[in-house]
PDB file of C-alpha atoms in Angstrom:
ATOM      1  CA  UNK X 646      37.881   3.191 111.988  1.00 47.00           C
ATOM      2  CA  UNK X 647      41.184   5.010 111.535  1.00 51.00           C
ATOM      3  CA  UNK X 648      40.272   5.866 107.759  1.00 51.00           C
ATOM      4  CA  UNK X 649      36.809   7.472 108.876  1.00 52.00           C
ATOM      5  CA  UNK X 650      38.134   9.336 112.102  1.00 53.00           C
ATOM      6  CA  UNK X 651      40.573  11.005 109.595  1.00 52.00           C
ATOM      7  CA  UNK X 652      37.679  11.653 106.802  1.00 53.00           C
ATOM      8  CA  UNK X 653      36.333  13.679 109.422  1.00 54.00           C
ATOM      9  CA  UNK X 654      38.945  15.781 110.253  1.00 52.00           C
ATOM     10  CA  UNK X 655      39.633  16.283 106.099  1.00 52.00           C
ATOM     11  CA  UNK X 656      42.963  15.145 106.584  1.00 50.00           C
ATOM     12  CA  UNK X 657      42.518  11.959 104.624  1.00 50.00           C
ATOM     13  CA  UNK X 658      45.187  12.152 101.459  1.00 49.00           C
ATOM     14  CA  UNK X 659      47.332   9.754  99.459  1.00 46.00           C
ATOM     15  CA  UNK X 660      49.149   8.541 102.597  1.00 49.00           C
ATOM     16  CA  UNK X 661      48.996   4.651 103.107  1.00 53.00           C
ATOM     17  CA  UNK X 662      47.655   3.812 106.482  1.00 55.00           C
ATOM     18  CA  UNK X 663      48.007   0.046 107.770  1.00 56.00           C
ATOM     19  CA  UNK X 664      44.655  -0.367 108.710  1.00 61.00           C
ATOM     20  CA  UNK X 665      44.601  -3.757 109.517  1.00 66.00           C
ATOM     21  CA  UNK X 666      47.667  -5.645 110.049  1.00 64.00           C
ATOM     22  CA  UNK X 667      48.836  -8.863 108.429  1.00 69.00           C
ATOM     23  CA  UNK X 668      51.333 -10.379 110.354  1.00 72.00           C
ATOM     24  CA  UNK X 669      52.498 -10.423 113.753  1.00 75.00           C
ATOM     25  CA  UNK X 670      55.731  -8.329 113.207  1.00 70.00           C
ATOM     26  CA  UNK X 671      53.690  -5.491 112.349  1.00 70.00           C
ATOM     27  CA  UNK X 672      51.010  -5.684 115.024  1.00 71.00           C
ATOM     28  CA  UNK X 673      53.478  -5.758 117.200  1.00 71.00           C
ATOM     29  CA  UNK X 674      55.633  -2.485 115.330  1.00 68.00           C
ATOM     30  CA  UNK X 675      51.838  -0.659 116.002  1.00 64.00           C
ATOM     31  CA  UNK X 676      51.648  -1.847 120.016  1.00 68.00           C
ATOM     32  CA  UNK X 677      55.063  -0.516 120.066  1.00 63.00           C
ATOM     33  CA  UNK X 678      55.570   2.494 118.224  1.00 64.00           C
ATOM     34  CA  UNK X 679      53.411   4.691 120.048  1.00 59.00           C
ATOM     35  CA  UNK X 680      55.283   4.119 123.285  1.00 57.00           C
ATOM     36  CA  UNK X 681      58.249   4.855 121.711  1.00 55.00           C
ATOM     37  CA  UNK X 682      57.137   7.826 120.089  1.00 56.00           C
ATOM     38  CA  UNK X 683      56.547   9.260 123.765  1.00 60.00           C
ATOM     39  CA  UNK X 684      59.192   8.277 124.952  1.00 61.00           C
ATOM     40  CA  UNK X 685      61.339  10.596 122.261  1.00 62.00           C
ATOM     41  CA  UNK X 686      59.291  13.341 122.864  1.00 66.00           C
ATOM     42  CA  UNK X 687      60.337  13.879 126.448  1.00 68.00           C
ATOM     43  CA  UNK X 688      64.080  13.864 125.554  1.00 67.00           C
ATOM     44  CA  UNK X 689      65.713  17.452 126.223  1.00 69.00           C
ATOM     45  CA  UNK X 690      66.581  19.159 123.378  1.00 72.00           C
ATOM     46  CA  UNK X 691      70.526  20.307 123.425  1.00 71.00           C
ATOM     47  CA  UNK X 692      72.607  22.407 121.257  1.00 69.00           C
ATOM     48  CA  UNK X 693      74.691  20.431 118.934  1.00 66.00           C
ATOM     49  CA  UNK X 694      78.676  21.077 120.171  1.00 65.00           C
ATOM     50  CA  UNK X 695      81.089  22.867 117.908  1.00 67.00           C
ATOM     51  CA  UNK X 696      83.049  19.914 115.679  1.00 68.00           C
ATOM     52  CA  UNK X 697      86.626  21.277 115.614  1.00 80.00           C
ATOM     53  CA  UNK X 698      87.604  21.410 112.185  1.00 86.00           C
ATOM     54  CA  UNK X 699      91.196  22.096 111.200  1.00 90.00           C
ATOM     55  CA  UNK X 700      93.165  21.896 108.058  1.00 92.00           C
ATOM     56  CA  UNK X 701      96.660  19.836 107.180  1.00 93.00           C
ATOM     57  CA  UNK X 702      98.616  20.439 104.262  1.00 94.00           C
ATOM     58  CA  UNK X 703     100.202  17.083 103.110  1.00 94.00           C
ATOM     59  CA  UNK X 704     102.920  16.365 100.095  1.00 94.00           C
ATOM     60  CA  UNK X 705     102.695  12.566  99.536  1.00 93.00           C
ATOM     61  CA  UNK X 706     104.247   9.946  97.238  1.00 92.00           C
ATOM     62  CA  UNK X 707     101.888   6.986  96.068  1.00 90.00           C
ATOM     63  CA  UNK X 708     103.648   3.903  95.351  1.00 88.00           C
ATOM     64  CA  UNK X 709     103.473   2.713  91.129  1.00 86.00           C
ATOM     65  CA  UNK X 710     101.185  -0.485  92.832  1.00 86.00           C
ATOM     66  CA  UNK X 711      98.957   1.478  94.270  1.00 87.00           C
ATOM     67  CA  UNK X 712      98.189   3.526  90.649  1.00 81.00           C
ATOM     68  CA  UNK X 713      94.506   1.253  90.317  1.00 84.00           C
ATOM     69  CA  UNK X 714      93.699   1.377  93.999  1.00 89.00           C
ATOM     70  CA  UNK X 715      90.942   4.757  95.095  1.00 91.00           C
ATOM     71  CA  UNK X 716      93.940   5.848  97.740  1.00 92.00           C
ATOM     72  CA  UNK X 717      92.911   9.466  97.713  1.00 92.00           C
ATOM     73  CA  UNK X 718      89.538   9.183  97.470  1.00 92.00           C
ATOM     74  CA  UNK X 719      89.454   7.186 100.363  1.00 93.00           C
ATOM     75  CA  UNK X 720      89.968   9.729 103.090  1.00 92.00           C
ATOM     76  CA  UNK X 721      86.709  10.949 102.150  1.00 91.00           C
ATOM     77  CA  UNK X 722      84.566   7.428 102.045  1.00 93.00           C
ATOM     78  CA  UNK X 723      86.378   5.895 104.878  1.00 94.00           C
ATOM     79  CA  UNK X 724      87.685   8.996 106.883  1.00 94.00           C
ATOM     80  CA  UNK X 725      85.178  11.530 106.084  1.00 94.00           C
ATOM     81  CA  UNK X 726      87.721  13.969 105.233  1.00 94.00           C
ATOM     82  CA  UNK X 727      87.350  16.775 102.793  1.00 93.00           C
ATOM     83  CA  UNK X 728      90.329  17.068 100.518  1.00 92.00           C
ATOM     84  CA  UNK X 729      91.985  19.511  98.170  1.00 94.00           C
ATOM     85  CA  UNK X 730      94.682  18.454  95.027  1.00 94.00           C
ATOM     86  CA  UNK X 731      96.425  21.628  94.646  1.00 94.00           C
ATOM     87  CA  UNK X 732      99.244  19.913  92.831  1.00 94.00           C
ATOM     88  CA  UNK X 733      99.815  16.335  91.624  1.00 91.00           C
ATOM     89  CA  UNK X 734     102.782  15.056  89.551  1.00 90.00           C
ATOM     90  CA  UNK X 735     102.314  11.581  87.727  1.00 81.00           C
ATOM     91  CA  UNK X 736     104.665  10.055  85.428  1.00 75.00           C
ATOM     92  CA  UNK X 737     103.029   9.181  81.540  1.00 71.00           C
ATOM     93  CA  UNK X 738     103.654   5.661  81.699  1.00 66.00           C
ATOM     94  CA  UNK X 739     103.029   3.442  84.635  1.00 65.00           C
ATOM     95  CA  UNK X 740     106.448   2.755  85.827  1.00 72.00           C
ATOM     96  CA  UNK X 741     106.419   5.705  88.089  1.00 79.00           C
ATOM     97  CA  UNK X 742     105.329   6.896  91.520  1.00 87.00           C
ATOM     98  CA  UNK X 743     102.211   9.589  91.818  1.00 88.00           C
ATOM     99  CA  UNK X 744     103.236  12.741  93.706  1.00 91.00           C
ATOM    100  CA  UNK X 745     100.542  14.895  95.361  1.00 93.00           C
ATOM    101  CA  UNK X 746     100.684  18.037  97.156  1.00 95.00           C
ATOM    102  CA  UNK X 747      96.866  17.593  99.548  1.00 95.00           C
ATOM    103  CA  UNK X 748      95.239  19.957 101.074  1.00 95.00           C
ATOM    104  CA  UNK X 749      93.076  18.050 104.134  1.00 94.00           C
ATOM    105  CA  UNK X 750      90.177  19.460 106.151  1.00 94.00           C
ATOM    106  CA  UNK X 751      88.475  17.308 108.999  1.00 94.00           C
ATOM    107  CA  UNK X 752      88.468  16.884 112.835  1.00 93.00           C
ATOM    108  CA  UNK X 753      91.920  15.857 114.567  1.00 93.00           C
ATOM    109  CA  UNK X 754      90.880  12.596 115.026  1.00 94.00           C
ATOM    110  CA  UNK X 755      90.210  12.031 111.248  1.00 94.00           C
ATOM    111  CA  UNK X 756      93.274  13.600 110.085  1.00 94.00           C
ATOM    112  CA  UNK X 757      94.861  11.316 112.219  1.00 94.00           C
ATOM    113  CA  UNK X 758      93.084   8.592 111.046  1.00 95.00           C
ATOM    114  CA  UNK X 759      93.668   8.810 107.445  1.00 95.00           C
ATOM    115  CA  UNK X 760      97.170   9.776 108.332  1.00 94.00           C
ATOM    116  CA  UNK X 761      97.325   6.003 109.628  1.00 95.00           C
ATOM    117  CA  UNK X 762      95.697   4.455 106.887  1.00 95.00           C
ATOM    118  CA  UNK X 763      98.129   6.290 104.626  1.00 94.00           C
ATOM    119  CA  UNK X 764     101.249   4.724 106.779  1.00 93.00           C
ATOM    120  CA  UNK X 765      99.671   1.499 106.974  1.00 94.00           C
ATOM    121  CA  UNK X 766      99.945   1.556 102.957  1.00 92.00           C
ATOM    122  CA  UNK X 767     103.961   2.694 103.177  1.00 91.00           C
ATOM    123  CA  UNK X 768     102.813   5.933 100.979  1.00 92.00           C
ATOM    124  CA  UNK X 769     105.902   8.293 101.806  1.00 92.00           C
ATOM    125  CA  UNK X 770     104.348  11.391 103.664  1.00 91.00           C
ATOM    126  CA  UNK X 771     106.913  13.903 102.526  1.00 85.00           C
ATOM    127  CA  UNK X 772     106.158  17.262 104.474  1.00 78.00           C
ATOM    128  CA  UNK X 773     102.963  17.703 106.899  1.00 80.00           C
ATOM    129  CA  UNK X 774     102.298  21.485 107.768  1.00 80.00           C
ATOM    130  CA  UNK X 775      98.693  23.018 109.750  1.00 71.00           C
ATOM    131  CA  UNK X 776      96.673  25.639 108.419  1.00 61.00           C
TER     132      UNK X 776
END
């Protein structure tokens, strides 16, 4: 029925349409769909707010136990930061610490955040200036 009321209208294509369902779960998905789908219709529409964004220069010193650990490349994955190395000093051999000189960009609140997690690891935060 569904498959000839849209041959009609010649807007039949390669689509997949569940003409006939097979199990309860999806019977019930097609009782309850369209409901919802008029229910989402008659939300107002509002302007997405601003995000703040601000940036935070950083000089930190990475522990020698932390050198096979993704530290840095965390505050992206975890704390949706974006992050700049404009200078980075690591020793040749694995004895020593891993300086970095980071350039941070992010809301407050996940500045702060990955400021945290970056205590919480007792990585020496050396100098912290705003941009």
């Amino acid at each position: 029925m569904i498959r000839e009321s849209l041959r009609e209208k010649s807007r039949l294509d390669d689509r997949i349409y569940f003409l006939e369902p097979q199990n309860l779960c999806t019977e019930a998905l097609f009782e309850f769909a369209p409901q919802t789908d008029s229910r989402l219709q008659n939300i107002p529409e509002r302007p997405l707010e601003p995000v703040s964004s601000t940036k935070k220069r950083i000089k930190i010193e990475i522990p020698q136990n932390y050198q096979e650990e993704p530290v840095i490349s965390r505050l992206t994955s975890e704390y949706g930061l974006t992050f700049n190395i404009t200078e980075a000093m690591l020793e040749n051999s694995n004895i020593g610490n891993g300086l970095f000189d980071l350039e941070l960009q992010g809301t407050p609140q996940q500045i702060q955040s990955a400021l945290d997690y970056l205590w919480q690891l007792k990585v020496k935060i050396l100098e912290i200036n705003c941009s």
